[in-house]
Structure formats: C-alpha cells, structure tokens
C-alpha cells in the first residue's frame, strides 16, 4: 500500500512539474527575471499606448513591453504571418478587428479569455464593445475603444429649414432632405454616402440593415440578411439616390473621407461616419465648428435605431508563453483610469458605460452623451472564418444593386449563397 501511495505521489509531482514547465494556459513564470511581452498594435491609438507603457512597467516591474505598431492595412497579414512562424516569431498580445475573430478563433491563433473576465468587466463594459470579442459564446479579449457609424447633422441648416430636431425615421430623413434641397440650403443633394466598393460599403449596408430591423443571421445561425428587411434596406439605399433624389449619385464611387469633406464645408446637412469625424468637424479650421450634433441613426419598420460597429480589441496569442502577464497589460489598457485618460488625450470613446456620465469627460466632450446612446443600438458584421472573401462578394453585389445591374433581391440572394458556401467550408 505504501509503495502504491509513493508511486501516486511521484506521478502527481511529475504531472505538476510537466504542467508548470509546459506553460499551461493561464500560467507562466517570471522567476528568471523580467518578462518582455511583444505587442503588435495598429496605428490607432498606438502613440497613446506607447505613452502609458512607463506607467504600466512601474506598476509591474517584472514585465517589460516591446510595442510594435503598423498601419491597419498591414495588420492582418502581419499577424497571420506571425501566427504561422512558430513561437520565436510570435507576439504575446495582438490587435484584432472584430471581423477577424472567427478566423483567429477557429485557427486557434488567439486564446479564449472567458474565464479571465471579472464581474466588473461583465457588467460595466458596454455590451456592444464586448460583443466584438465574442465568437461561439466565448470571449477572446477586451475592447480598447468603442466606435460605430454615427449619424451627424448640421443643426444650423436644419433650423434654417424650420426643423428643431433631427429625423427619427428614414421617412423623416427623406422629408427633411427634400425641404433643405428645395430651399437651396445645401449644395445639391442634402447628403452623400460612401458607397464605393470597399469594406466601408459593408458597414453602411450593416447600418441600413439593422435600422430596418434586419440582421445577418438569426439565433439559429441561419443566413437571413437577404430576407424582406434586408431587401428593404438595400432598396432604400438605391432609392436615396434615385427615386428620392436626396443623396448624390456620386456616392457609388465616394469613400468616407470624401463625404466628410463635403459635410465639413457645409455643402450637405447629414453624414454618417466614425467617431473621428467629430474632431475633424470641430477643428479650428472647420467651417461648421460648433454647428454639428450627433443623433441616433434613423429607423424604419418600427426599429428605433441601429448602426454598424467598427471597433478593435486586444487578445492573447496562443504562441505567448506569458499569458498571465499579457492579460495584465490588456487589463491595464482597459482599466477605467486608462480609458478615461485615453478619451481625454486621444478623443476615443471609452468602453465603460459609466464613463459616459463622468463629469470630467462630458464637460470636455459633450458629444459623448448622444454617442453613448447610439452604442445601445448596434449590429455587427457576420462572424465568418473566411470573412474577407464574403465581404468582397457582398461589396460587389451591393454595388450591382446600387448601379441598377441587379435588383436588391438578386444581389442579396447571391451574397447569401456565398455566405452559405463559406459556412460549409
């Protein structure tokens, strides 16, 4: 009996030792000196992140940060190359666009961090932010900022046209736009949109899809964006330029930068764009400074509002031999103090819901109140492993409908068939 006990004890020691030396998930050791974490970030907020590294290292003297940043357009390919290079060429912390989560999770490139989330994170971080890190009911990181397509309007022009509030529905949007055009208060059409064939077009379709009560997939995971609500959404995008004549037909070749410029010059009354628009529109050289407000994206079919998400998050690479230290760095950047500092210094939208009523932030960022409301009404692009291939198909089909080569139903049925094909792969 004693021999059996000794054998079991020795086995337990060996198993424990093997687990420790093998760096099981969630465990790491810094007994040999400071751990250096390799972090790959997009250019977004990279300067801010670099600026707070000293503070993190003071709080965590056993951890050093080696942060590398690249342009967003290079980020995905660089991360994929690193994931496939083996541990020697890998990163501990990676910056992830929400549309890459399915690919990275299915490829086992990033770690499931569901067990690392605290109760405060689960209840205090906005759901729209946490959802971008979620795939198959598991979480793969923490959001670093919030961003969606916001609906901006020129309050001064609307008042001149006799309106004291922005449109609440897409029907009201058409009505107000027509009045603005008839009174000559805008330079041609009342608004323009970035409908050129790129990822931005998918984001705009997502905005119209959600605000017409549609979604990409139902609760069972079935592709449904080509249903009645989806067709209505795309038909409205077509009609804005044609039947209603309230959007410039150049929208099919415009990007989000070009439509910002015309809005900033006071030529249009409405524009939909990301949070960075606010800083551009209220810069010292902006002709519309202090004339711009943010409203909820109008709705249709009884839907109050919805818009497309576009944020990114930090996750832990499966290659990392220091997941605990990597999580400490992610937690630090996601903490309320650092999020507040990032909002103050870099103008980002914080991830914590109660920061949208923080007196210090709202006094210097009055737009946060209405932007915070929009974050409660969002729709994300679909989680597909081959998202980039799906997106390209959807872009081409949406363009075909917008220029009249296909009906909205034909275009969306073709895109849905591609999505179904990719789901089966």
XYZ file of N, CA, C and O in Angstrom, residues 8-205:
792
model
N 1.949 6.981 -6.633
C 0.957 8.004 -6.981
C 1.498 9.391 -6.692
O 1.298 10.327 -7.473
N 2.212 9.546 -5.541
C 2.758 10.851 -5.176
C 3.786 11.314 -6.207
O 3.783 12.462 -6.653
N 4.665 10.368 -6.611
C 5.684 10.708 -7.598
C 5.049 11.101 -8.924
O 5.445 12.079 -9.568
N 3.992 10.356 -9.300
C 3.297 10.679 -10.562
C 2.697 12.070 -10.509
O 2.760 12.831 -11.466
N 2.113 12.397 -9.335
C 1.482 13.719 -9.198
C 2.511 14.821 -9.320
O 2.284 15.846 -9.964
N 3.692 14.582 -8.681
C 4.742 15.590 -8.750
C 5.198 15.786 -10.188
O 5.393 16.902 -10.665
N 5.365 14.681 -10.911
C 5.827 14.765 -12.293
C 4.816 15.478 -13.177
O 5.161 16.292 -14.030
N 3.514 15.155 -12.963
C 2.466 15.792 -13.757
C 2.450 17.288 -13.495
O 2.402 18.112 -14.404
N 2.541 17.650 -12.181
C 2.534 19.064 -11.825
C 3.735 19.780 -12.431
O 3.633 20.868 -12.985
N 4.889 19.110 -12.350
C 6.100 19.709 -12.897
C 5.986 19.903 -14.392
O 6.377 20.934 -14.940
N 5.417 18.886 -15.076
C 5.268 18.978 -16.523
C 4.353 20.122 -16.905
O 4.610 20.865 -17.858
N 3.256 20.287 -16.140
C 2.323 21.374 -16.428
C 3.005 22.720 -16.267
O 2.825 23.618 -17.089
N 3.809 22.846 -15.190
C 4.460 24.126 -14.944
C 5.478 24.444 -16.029
O 5.515 25.526 -16.568
N 6.319 23.452 -16.363
C 7.344 23.725 -17.362
C 6.759 23.881 -18.740
O 7.314 24.572 -19.587
N 5.582 23.284 -18.979
C 4.971 23.388 -20.301
C 4.190 24.654 -20.477
O 3.709 24.933 -21.566
N 4.059 25.502 -19.436
C 3.360 26.767 -19.601
C 1.906 26.575 -19.927
O 1.417 27.081 -20.920
N 1.157 25.808 -19.109
C -0.251 25.584 -19.391
C -0.987 26.911 -19.464
O -0.578 27.896 -18.866
N -2.093 26.946 -20.183
C -2.849 28.180 -20.397
C -3.198 28.832 -19.075
O -3.692 28.206 -18.152
N -2.916 30.090 -18.958
C -3.244 30.835 -17.758
C -2.143 30.833 -16.736
O -2.242 31.445 -15.698
N -1.019 30.113 -17.019
C 0.069 30.083 -16.067
C 1.363 30.473 -16.754
O 1.596 30.191 -17.915
N 2.236 31.162 -16.055
C 3.560 31.466 -16.558
C 4.428 31.836 -15.380
O 3.958 32.034 -14.268
N 5.703 31.916 -15.607
C 6.625 32.200 -14.516
C 7.534 33.345 -14.897
O 7.960 33.480 -16.028
N 7.841 34.180 -13.937
C 8.777 35.267 -14.167
C 9.949 35.158 -13.211
O 10.589 36.128 -12.873
N 10.206 33.907 -12.721
C 11.247 33.703 -11.725
C 12.637 33.986 -12.270
O 13.565 34.212 -11.509
N 12.799 33.984 -13.590
C 14.120 34.195 -14.177
C 14.398 35.659 -14.494
O 15.371 35.979 -15.159
N 13.558 36.556 -14.040
C 13.764 37.981 -14.326
C 12.574 38.556 -15.049
O 11.582 37.874 -15.270
N 12.674 39.835 -15.384
C 11.535 40.490 -16.053
C 11.151 39.773 -17.338
O 12.004 39.317 -18.099
N 9.865 39.682 -17.560
C 9.316 39.100 -18.781
C 9.102 40.221 -19.789
O 8.583 41.277 -19.441
N 9.529 40.017 -21.013
C 9.292 41.008 -22.061
C 8.149 40.526 -22.958
O 8.229 39.436 -23.536
N 7.092 41.328 -23.028
C 5.948 40.997 -23.865
C 6.079 41.700 -25.211
O 6.320 42.898 -25.270
N 5.889 40.949 -26.280
C 5.870 41.542 -27.612
C 4.415 41.851 -27.975
O 3.566 40.962 -27.981
N 4.153 43.113 -28.266
C 2.792 43.572 -28.538
C 2.732 44.140 -29.959
O 3.553 44.986 -30.323
N 1.762 43.665 -30.736
C 1.567 44.198 -32.085
C 0.257 44.984 -32.108
O -0.804 44.447 -31.795
N 0.364 46.266 -32.471
C -0.794 47.161 -32.434
C -0.980 47.821 -33.797
O -0.022 48.017 -34.549
N -2.221 48.169 -34.108
C -2.450 49.015 -35.269
C -2.033 50.442 -34.909
O -1.749 50.747 -33.755
N -2.014 51.306 -35.909
C -1.657 52.704 -35.648
C -2.672 53.405 -34.748
O -2.350 54.411 -34.116
N -3.915 52.885 -34.738
C -4.958 53.509 -33.924
C -4.545 53.530 -32.458
O -4.380 52.491 -31.837
N -4.373 54.712 -31.925
C -4.053 54.909 -30.515
C -2.689 54.324 -30.122
O -2.409 54.134 -28.941
N -1.848 54.009 -31.109
C -0.527 53.440 -30.792
C 0.317 54.438 -30.004
O 1.057 54.056 -29.090
N 0.218 55.730 -30.375
C 1.001 56.732 -29.647
C 0.574 56.798 -28.185
O 1.417 56.920 -27.284
N -0.732 56.719 -27.964
C -1.206 56.757 -26.577
C -0.700 55.539 -25.806
O -0.227 55.653 -24.675
N -0.817 54.356 -26.435
C -0.384 53.133 -25.759
C 1.099 53.199 -25.423
O 1.523 52.795 -24.336
N 1.875 53.720 -26.361
C 3.310 53.855 -26.106
C 3.554 54.785 -24.915
O 4.429 54.541 -24.087
N 2.751 55.829 -24.825
C 2.927 56.827 -23.777
C 2.619 56.342 -22.375
O 3.070 56.955 -21.397
N 1.842 55.271 -22.254
C 1.495 54.783 -20.909
C 2.269 53.527 -20.519
O 2.029 52.955 -19.455
N 3.175 53.101 -21.380
C 3.961 51.898 -21.073
C 4.789 52.091 -19.799
O 4.879 51.197 -18.955
N 5.391 53.279 -19.654
C 6.210 53.530 -18.455
C 5.392 53.336 -17.187
O 5.876 52.761 -16.199
N 4.165 53.841 -17.200
C 3.306 53.710 -16.022
C 3.015 52.240 -15.727
O 3.047 51.804 -14.575
N 2.739 51.466 -16.804
C 2.469 50.031 -16.608
C 3.693 49.336 -16.031
O 3.588 48.523 -15.109
N 4.877 49.651 -16.566
C 6.088 48.975 -16.115
C 6.445 49.360 -14.675
O 7.031 48.561 -13.954
N 6.088 50.581 -14.262
C 6.306 50.958 -12.863
C 5.412 50.137 -11.940
O 5.820 49.715 -10.866
N 4.171 49.910 -12.396
C 3.237 49.113 -11.589
C 3.577 47.629 -11.627
O 3.204 46.877 -10.736
N 4.247 47.217 -12.708
C 4.571 45.794 -12.889
C 6.059 45.664 -13.252
O 6.412 45.431 -14.404
N 6.939 45.817 -12.253
C 8.380 45.830 -12.538
C 8.915 44.533 -13.133
O 10.020 44.527 -13.674
N 8.152 43.452 -13.055
C 8.618 42.178 -13.614
C 8.202 42.005 -15.078
O 8.421 40.934 -15.662
N 7.582 43.045 -15.652
C 7.114 42.936 -17.041
C 7.613 44.130 -17.846
O 7.483 45.281 -17.410
N 8.187 43.863 -18.989
C 8.605 44.898 -19.925
C 7.770 44.774 -21.203
O 7.403 43.670 -21.595
N 7.477 45.905 -21.823
C 6.645 45.916 -23.025
C 7.467 46.332 -24.242
O 8.129 47.375 -24.239
N 7.404 45.514 -25.276
C 8.022 45.828 -26.572
C 6.881 45.984 -27.580
O 6.366 45.002 -28.110
N 6.457 47.246 -27.785
C 5.276 47.501 -28.633
C 5.692 47.885 -30.052
O 6.536 48.765 -30.253
N 5.088 47.211 -31.009
C 5.318 47.495 -32.427
C 3.971 47.862 -33.052
O 2.964 47.198 -32.809
N 3.948 48.929 -33.841
C 2.684 49.322 -34.485
C 2.855 49.364 -35.994
O 3.932 49.705 -36.508
N 1.774 49.015 -36.693
C 1.769 49.045 -38.159
C 0.446 49.650 -38.615
O -0.525 49.731 -37.847
N 0.406 50.061 -39.874
C -0.846 50.567 -40.432
C -1.896 49.464 -40.429
O -1.577 48.284 -40.583
N -3.151 49.866 -40.285
C -4.234 48.871 -40.215
C -4.202 47.932 -41.418
O -4.411 46.719 -41.266
N -3.955 48.472 -42.605
C -3.988 47.655 -43.815
C -2.941 46.546 -43.812
O -3.053 45.585 -44.563
N -1.906 46.698 -42.986
C -0.849 45.688 -42.919
C -1.036 44.721 -41.750
O -0.365 43.694 -41.673
N -1.929 45.075 -40.841
C -2.011 44.366 -39.561
C -2.405 42.896 -39.716
O -1.752 42.005 -39.165
N -3.464 42.627 -40.462
C -3.963 41.251 -40.579
C -2.893 40.327 -41.159
O -2.612 39.252 -40.614
N -2.285 40.739 -42.270
C -1.281 39.885 -42.914
C -0.066 39.669 -42.013
O 0.504 38.570 -41.980
N 0.317 40.702 -41.285
C 1.479 40.570 -40.389
C 1.160 39.606 -39.237
O 2.022 38.816 -38.834
N -0.049 39.678 -38.740
C -0.433 38.769 -37.648
C -0.513 37.326 -38.138
O -0.047 36.400 -37.455
N -1.096 37.117 -39.313
C -1.188 35.755 -39.851
C 0.207 35.178 -40.067
O 0.478 34.010 -39.754
N 1.105 36.001 -40.602
C 2.483 35.536 -40.807
C 3.132 35.167 -39.476
O 3.840 34.169 -39.373
N 2.880 35.970 -38.450
C 3.457 35.690 -37.130
C 2.865 34.419 -36.527
O 3.591 33.596 -35.952
N 1.545 34.246 -36.683
C 0.902 33.045 -36.132
C 1.493 31.775 -36.748
O 1.578 30.734 -36.097
N 1.880 31.857 -38.002
C 2.384 30.679 -38.710
C 3.899 30.530 -38.642
O 4.462 29.644 -39.259
N 4.540 31.419 -37.880
C 6.006 31.403 -37.859
C 6.582 30.582 -36.721
O 7.788 30.414 -36.648
N 5.739 30.097 -35.819
C 6.257 29.416 -34.639
C 6.441 30.408 -33.512
O 6.349 31.618 -33.702
N 6.737 29.904 -32.327
C 6.788 30.762 -31.139
C 7.873 31.828 -31.221
O 7.729 32.911 -30.663
N 8.983 31.552 -31.912
C 10.086 32.505 -31.933
C 9.728 33.805 -32.636
O 10.273 34.854 -32.327
N 8.817 33.730 -33.607
C 8.465 34.937 -34.345
C 7.138 35.520 -33.943
O 6.611 36.389 -34.641
N 6.575 35.023 -32.853
C 5.227 35.418 -32.495
C 5.148 36.595 -31.546
O 6.159 37.098 -31.049
N 3.925 37.028 -31.333
C 3.644 38.122 -30.402
C 2.857 37.562 -29.218
O 2.161 36.548 -29.333
N 2.946 38.252 -28.095
C 2.157 37.867 -26.918
C 0.765 38.482 -26.971
O -0.224 37.841 -26.615
N 0.687 39.741 -27.406
C -0.580 40.466 -27.461
C -0.773 40.976 -28.895
O 0.154 41.545 -29.482
N -1.959 40.759 -29.439
C -2.237 41.190 -30.809
C -3.506 42.041 -30.840
O -4.419 41.875 -30.025
N -3.536 42.948 -31.807
C -4.674 43.837 -32.016
C -5.601 43.161 -33.030
O -5.156 42.764 -34.116
N -6.882 43.041 -32.693
C -7.793 42.240 -33.524
C -9.005 43.064 -33.942
O -9.702 43.637 -33.106
N -9.257 43.126 -35.248
C -10.500 43.712 -35.749
C -11.625 42.710 -35.517
O -11.420 41.500 -35.658
N -12.801 43.196 -35.213
C -13.916 42.299 -34.912
C -14.205 41.313 -36.045
O -14.675 40.209 -35.804
N -13.921 41.702 -37.286
C -14.239 40.824 -38.413
C -13.228 39.675 -38.554
O -13.426 38.793 -39.387
N -12.158 39.684 -37.758
C -11.160 38.611 -37.820
C -11.349 37.577 -36.709
O -10.619 36.579 -36.659
N -12.269 37.804 -35.787
C -12.384 36.946 -34.606
C -12.648 35.489 -34.981
O -12.018 34.569 -34.447
N -13.584 35.254 -35.903
C -13.902 33.871 -36.274
C -12.684 33.176 -36.858
O -12.381 32.017 -36.515
N -11.978 33.857 -37.737
C -10.779 33.277 -38.366
C -9.714 32.948 -37.316
O -9.139 31.857 -37.316
N -9.473 33.894 -36.399
C -8.426 33.692 -35.392
C -8.829 32.624 -34.369
O -7.992 31.853 -33.898
N -10.111 32.602 -34.012
C -10.564 31.607 -33.021
C -10.544 30.206 -33.621
O -10.046 29.259 -32.989
N -11.090 30.053 -34.827
C -11.111 28.730 -35.457
C -9.696 28.247 -35.771
O -9.431 27.048 -35.773
N -8.799 29.176 -36.046
C -7.419 28.805 -36.324
C -6.594 28.589 -35.076
O -5.405 28.288 -35.160
N -7.236 28.755 -33.902
C -6.528 28.622 -32.607
C -5.334 29.565 -32.542
O -4.277 29.224 -32.011
N -5.498 30.766 -33.082
C -4.424 31.764 -33.050
C -4.473 32.603 -31.778
O -3.459 33.139 -31.341
N -5.659 32.776 -31.217
C -5.805 33.585 -30.005
C -6.508 32.766 -28.927
O -7.212 31.791 -29.228
N -6.313 33.193 -27.679
C -6.800 32.424 -26.538
C -8.210 32.833 -26.108
O -8.555 34.018 -26.143
N -8.964 31.867 -25.684
C -10.247 32.099 -25.042
C -9.975 32.673 -23.653
O -9.307 32.040 -22.839
N -10.456 33.893 -23.393
C -10.194 34.540 -22.097
C -11.465 34.647 -21.256
O -11.505 35.424 -20.302
N -12.467 33.860 -21.600
C -13.755 33.960 -20.890
C -13.585 33.828 -19.386
O -14.247 34.538 -18.611
N -12.699 32.931 -18.945
C -12.516 32.711 -17.509
C -11.734 33.832 -16.832
O -11.655 33.886 -15.605
N -11.126 34.705 -17.607
C -10.335 35.797 -17.025
C -11.177 37.056 -16.795
O -10.727 37.994 -16.133
N -12.374 37.097 -17.344
C -13.213 38.286 -17.200
C -13.736 38.399 -15.779
O -14.216 37.419 -15.206
N -13.648 39.593 -15.212
C -14.164 39.826 -13.869
C -15.648 40.210 -13.936
O -16.171 40.548 -14.998
N -16.301 40.173 -12.778
C -17.715 40.574 -12.735
C -17.865 42.034 -13.154
O -18.850 42.408 -13.810
N -16.914 42.879 -12.749
C -16.965 44.291 -13.139
C -16.903 44.450 -14.651
O -17.607 45.274 -15.235
N -16.059 43.669 -15.296
C -15.955 43.729 -16.759
C -17.270 43.292 -17.401
O -17.759 43.930 -18.344
N -17.839 42.204 -16.880
C -19.064 41.662 -17.470
C -20.236 42.629 -17.342
O -21.083 42.711 -18.232
N -20.289 43.366 -16.231
C -21.432 44.253 -16.006
C -21.150 45.698 -16.405
O -22.080 46.448 -16.701
N -19.872 46.089 -16.416
C -19.566 47.507 -16.626
C -19.151 47.901 -18.021
O -19.318 49.064 -18.418
N -18.604 46.955 -18.797
C -18.195 47.276 -20.160
C -19.417 47.160 -21.068
O -20.193 46.204 -20.969
N -19.586 48.138 -21.942
C -20.753 48.146 -22.822
C -20.845 46.850 -23.622
O -19.847 46.346 -24.148
N -22.057 46.324 -23.727
C -22.269 45.046 -24.410
C -21.808 45.101 -25.868
O -21.247 44.136 -26.384
N -22.035 46.271 -26.513
C -21.613 46.392 -27.908
C -20.105 46.238 -28.040
O -19.609 45.751 -29.064
N -19.360 46.649 -26.998
C -17.921 46.504 -27.025
C -17.491 45.057 -26.800
O -16.629 44.534 -27.507
N -18.105 44.408 -25.812
C -17.739 43.020 -25.535
C -18.132 42.090 -26.682
O -17.450 41.093 -26.951
N -19.220 42.419 -27.368
C -19.687 41.538 -28.449
C -18.669 41.402 -29.580
O -18.659 40.390 -30.280
N -17.837 42.436 -29.782
C -16.869 42.336 -30.880
C -15.786 41.321 -30.565
O -15.059 40.886 -31.453
N -15.645 40.935 -29.288
C -14.623 39.954 -28.901
C -15.198 38.550 -28.803
O -14.482 37.616 -28.445
N -16.481 38.393 -29.111
C -17.203 37.153 -28.832
C -17.372 36.300 -30.090
O -17.693 36.804 -31.165
N -17.157 35.001 -29.910
C -17.383 34.054 -31.008
C -17.782 32.712 -30.397
O -17.085 32.199 -29.516
N -18.905 32.177 -30.848
C -19.416 30.905 -30.308
C -19.475 30.924 -28.782
O -19.045 29.971 -28.115
N -19.992 32.034 -28.241
C -20.214 32.201 -26.801
C -18.924 32.241 -25.974
O -18.952 32.030 -24.762
N -17.801 32.471 -26.617
C -16.537 32.633 -25.893
C -15.961 34.015 -26.193
O -16.173 34.555 -27.284
N -15.239 34.557 -25.213
C -14.645 35.883 -25.384
C -13.134 35.737 -25.630
O -12.464 34.927 -24.987
N -12.607 36.578 -26.527
C -11.209 36.439 -26.933
C -10.363 37.687 -26.647
O -9.271 37.814 -27.191
N -10.848 38.583 -25.824
C -10.046 39.747 -25.460
C -10.898 40.824 -24.824
O -12.049 40.588 -24.424
N -10.324 42.020 -24.729
C -11.047 43.176 -24.203
C -10.995 44.311 -25.222
O -9.932 44.579 -25.805
N -12.142 44.990 -25.444
C -12.135 46.119 -26.384
C -11.267 47.239 -25.842
O -11.146 47.420 -24.621
N -10.668 47.988 -26.743
C -9.798 49.097 -26.341
C -10.467 50.451 -26.544
O -9.992 51.469 -26.041
N -11.523 50.494 -27.323
C -12.302 51.712 -27.537
C -13.609 51.305 -28.191
O -13.754 50.159 -28.650
N -14.546 52.204 -28.205
C -15.815 51.946 -28.889
C -15.887 52.792 -30.145
O -15.515 53.972 -30.137
N -16.389 52.220 -31.209
C -16.620 53.020 -32.401
C -17.738 52.381 -33.222
O -17.823 51.150 -33.313
N -18.579 53.224 -33.747
C -19.677 52.797 -34.618
C -19.865 53.886 -35.667
O -19.264 54.966 -35.581
N -20.700 53.647 -36.643
C -21.082 54.693 -37.585
C -22.104 55.606 -36.906
O -23.205 55.164 -36.568
N -21.719 56.862 -36.701
C -22.616 57.830 -36.062
C -23.333 58.663 -37.129
O -22.811 58.894 -38.223
N -24.519 59.152 -36.768
C -25.324 59.984 -37.669
C -25.155 61.446 -37.231
O -25.643 61.858 -36.181
N -24.426 62.208 -38.038
C -24.167 63.625 -37.751
C -25.120 64.501 -38.567
O -25.465 64.166 -39.709
N -25.523 65.609 -37.966
C -26.356 66.549 -38.726
C -25.926 67.976 -38.419
O -25.379 68.279 -37.352
N -26.168 68.858 -39.400
C -25.844 70.275 -39.269
C -27.056 70.972 -38.666
O -28.041 71.254 -39.359
N -26.984 71.231 -37.372
C -28.126 71.809 -36.652
C -28.500 73.185 -37.205
O -29.687 73.538 -37.277
N -27.494 73.947 -37.599
C -27.742 75.288 -38.128
C -28.592 75.225 -39.399
O -29.561 75.988 -39.552
N -28.247 74.316 -40.315
C -29.022 74.183 -41.559
C -30.439 73.695 -41.284
O -31.397 74.163 -41.914
N -30.580 72.761 -40.373
C -31.925 72.248 -40.062
C -32.814 73.348 -39.483
O -34.010 73.449 -39.815
N -32.242 74.196 -38.626
C -33.036 75.290 -38.052
C -33.449 76.279 -39.134
O -34.588 76.784 -39.132
N -32.534 76.562 -40.073
C -32.884 77.464 -41.174
C -34.024 76.894 -42.017
O -34.832 77.647 -42.582
N -34.097 75.564 -42.090
C -35.161 74.908 -42.861
C -36.448 74.763 -42.057
O -37.471 74.292 -42.579
N -36.406 75.148 -40.764
C -37.610 75.095 -39.935
C -37.740 73.848 -39.086
O -38.815 73.585 -38.529
N -36.673 73.081 -38.955
C -36.718 71.858 -38.144
C -35.962 72.080 -36.837
O -34.842 72.601 -36.832
N -36.569 71.671 -35.741
C -35.919 71.842 -34.443
C -35.401 70.531 -33.870
O -34.971 70.477 -32.716
N -35.453 69.472 -34.669
C -34.942 68.178 -34.217
C -34.513 67.373 -35.444
O -35.045 67.577 -36.541
N -33.555 66.472 -35.269
C -33.106 65.650 -36.403
C -34.143 64.586 -36.755
O -35.067 64.329 -35.966
N -34.029 63.956 -37.908
C -35.001 62.911 -38.285
C -34.902 61.702 -37.369
O -33.797 61.254 -37.049
N -36.056 61.175 -36.987
C -36.080 59.964 -36.155
C -36.286 58.718 -37.006
O -35.995 57.599 -36.568
N -36.820 58.907 -38.216
C -37.054 57.771 -39.119
C -36.448 58.094 -40.479
O -36.164 59.258 -40.801
N -36.277 57.055 -41.296
C -35.734 57.288 -42.638
C -36.733 58.050 -43.500
O -36.337 58.793 -44.409
N -38.043 57.891 -43.238
C -39.038 58.695 -43.963
C -38.849 60.177 -43.647
O -38.923 61.032 -44.545
N -38.627 60.494 -42.371
C -38.387 61.893 -41.997
C -37.082 62.408 -42.594
O -36.981 63.584 -42.950
N -36.105 61.535 -42.711
C -34.830 61.912 -43.331
C -35.065 62.360 -44.778
O -34.529 63.387 -45.219
N -35.872 61.604 -45.509
C -36.170 61.964 -46.902
C -36.946 63.288 -46.938
O -36.652 64.183 -47.752
N -37.925 63.413 -46.028
C -38.751 64.634 -45.989
C -37.893 65.873 -45.711
O -37.993 66.897 -46.408
N -37.049 65.800 -44.702
C -36.204 66.947 -44.353
C -35.197 67.254 -45.460
O -34.936 68.422 -45.773
N -34.633 66.214 -46.020
C -33.654 66.408 -47.101
C -34.289 67.134 -48.271
O -33.679 68.043 -48.869
N -35.512 66.760 -48.610
C -36.213 67.392 -49.731
C -36.441 68.875 -49.465
O -36.248 69.725 -50.350
N -36.840 69.208 -48.233
C -37.060 70.618 -47.873
C -35.754 71.400 -47.954
O -35.711 72.529 -48.479
N -34.689 70.838 -47.402
C -33.374 71.501 -47.451
C -32.947 71.775 -48.886
O -32.409 72.843 -49.197
N -33.206 70.814 -49.770
C -32.833 70.981 -51.181
C -33.729 72.011 -51.859
O -33.259 72.875 -52.604
N -35.034 71.944 -51.580
C -35.968 72.886 -52.213
C -35.682 74.329 -51.803
O -35.898 75.271 -52.585
N -35.222 74.515 -50.570
C -34.932 75.867 -50.090
C -33.518 76.329 -50.450
O -33.119 77.448 -50.100
N -32.772 75.470 -51.116
C -31.420 75.848 -51.551
C -30.428 76.002 -50.415
O -29.434 76.731 -50.544
N -30.683 75.327 -49.315
C -29.787 75.457 -48.159
C -28.565 74.547 -48.260
O -27.618 74.689 -47.472
N -28.608 73.595 -49.186
C -27.473 72.684 -49.395
C -27.012 72.808 -50.840
O -27.743 73.316 -51.705
N -25.788 72.345 -51.078
C -25.206 72.445 -52.416
C -25.569 71.203 -53.226
O -24.793 70.257 -53.338
N -26.783 71.183 -53.759
C -27.255 69.995 -54.493
C -28.052 69.091 -53.579
O -29.091 69.492 -53.045
N -27.525 67.876 -53.347
C -28.235 66.913 -52.506
C -27.950 67.164 -51.027
O -26.899 67.695 -50.665
N -28.887 66.759 -50.194
C -28.759 67.046 -48.760
C -27.695 66.210 -48.071
O -27.245 66.554 -46.978
N -27.289 65.103 -48.698
C -26.238 64.279 -48.072
C -25.534 63.448 -49.122
O -25.987 63.338 -50.264
N -24.427 62.866 -48.704
C -23.710 61.920 -49.550
C -23.240 60.774 -48.661
O -23.089 60.927 -47.446
N -23.029 59.614 -49.255
C -22.631 58.428 -48.507
C -21.466 57.757 -49.224
O -21.288 57.928 -50.436
N -20.692 56.987 -48.496
C -19.523 56.307 -49.058
C -19.854 54.910 -49.525
O -19.566 53.932 -48.839
N -20.468 54.835 -50.723
C -20.927 53.546 -51.239
C -19.952 52.926 -52.240
O -20.345 52.038 -52.998
N -18.704 53.388 -52.313
C -17.740 52.730 -53.201
C -17.475 51.317 -52.673
O -17.689 51.025 -51.482
N -17.012 50.449 -53.586
C -16.879 49.028 -53.246
C -15.666 48.767 -52.365
O -14.577 48.450 -52.848
N -15.836 48.935 -51.089
C -14.808 48.564 -50.122
C -15.500 48.180 -48.816
O -16.728 48.110 -48.758
N -14.715 47.940 -47.781
C -15.313 47.484 -46.520
C -16.295 48.503 -45.957
O -17.255 48.151 -45.266
N -16.057 49.787 -46.283
C -16.972 50.811 -45.804
C -18.390 50.604 -46.310
O -19.361 50.891 -45.603
N -18.537 50.097 -47.537
C -19.874 49.838 -48.076
C -20.587 48.765 -47.256
O -21.793 48.872 -46.996
N -19.846 47.743 -46.841
C -20.447 46.704 -45.996
C -20.907 47.302 -44.668
O -21.975 46.959 -44.153
N -20.110 48.214 -44.128
C -20.504 48.869 -42.872
C -21.784 49.684 -43.069
O -22.689 49.646 -42.216
N -21.856 50.434 -44.166
C -23.076 51.224 -44.403
C -24.293 50.318 -44.618
O -25.383 50.602 -44.123
N -24.115 49.217 -45.348
C -25.239 48.284 -45.513
C -25.668 47.730 -44.160
O -26.866 47.584 -43.881
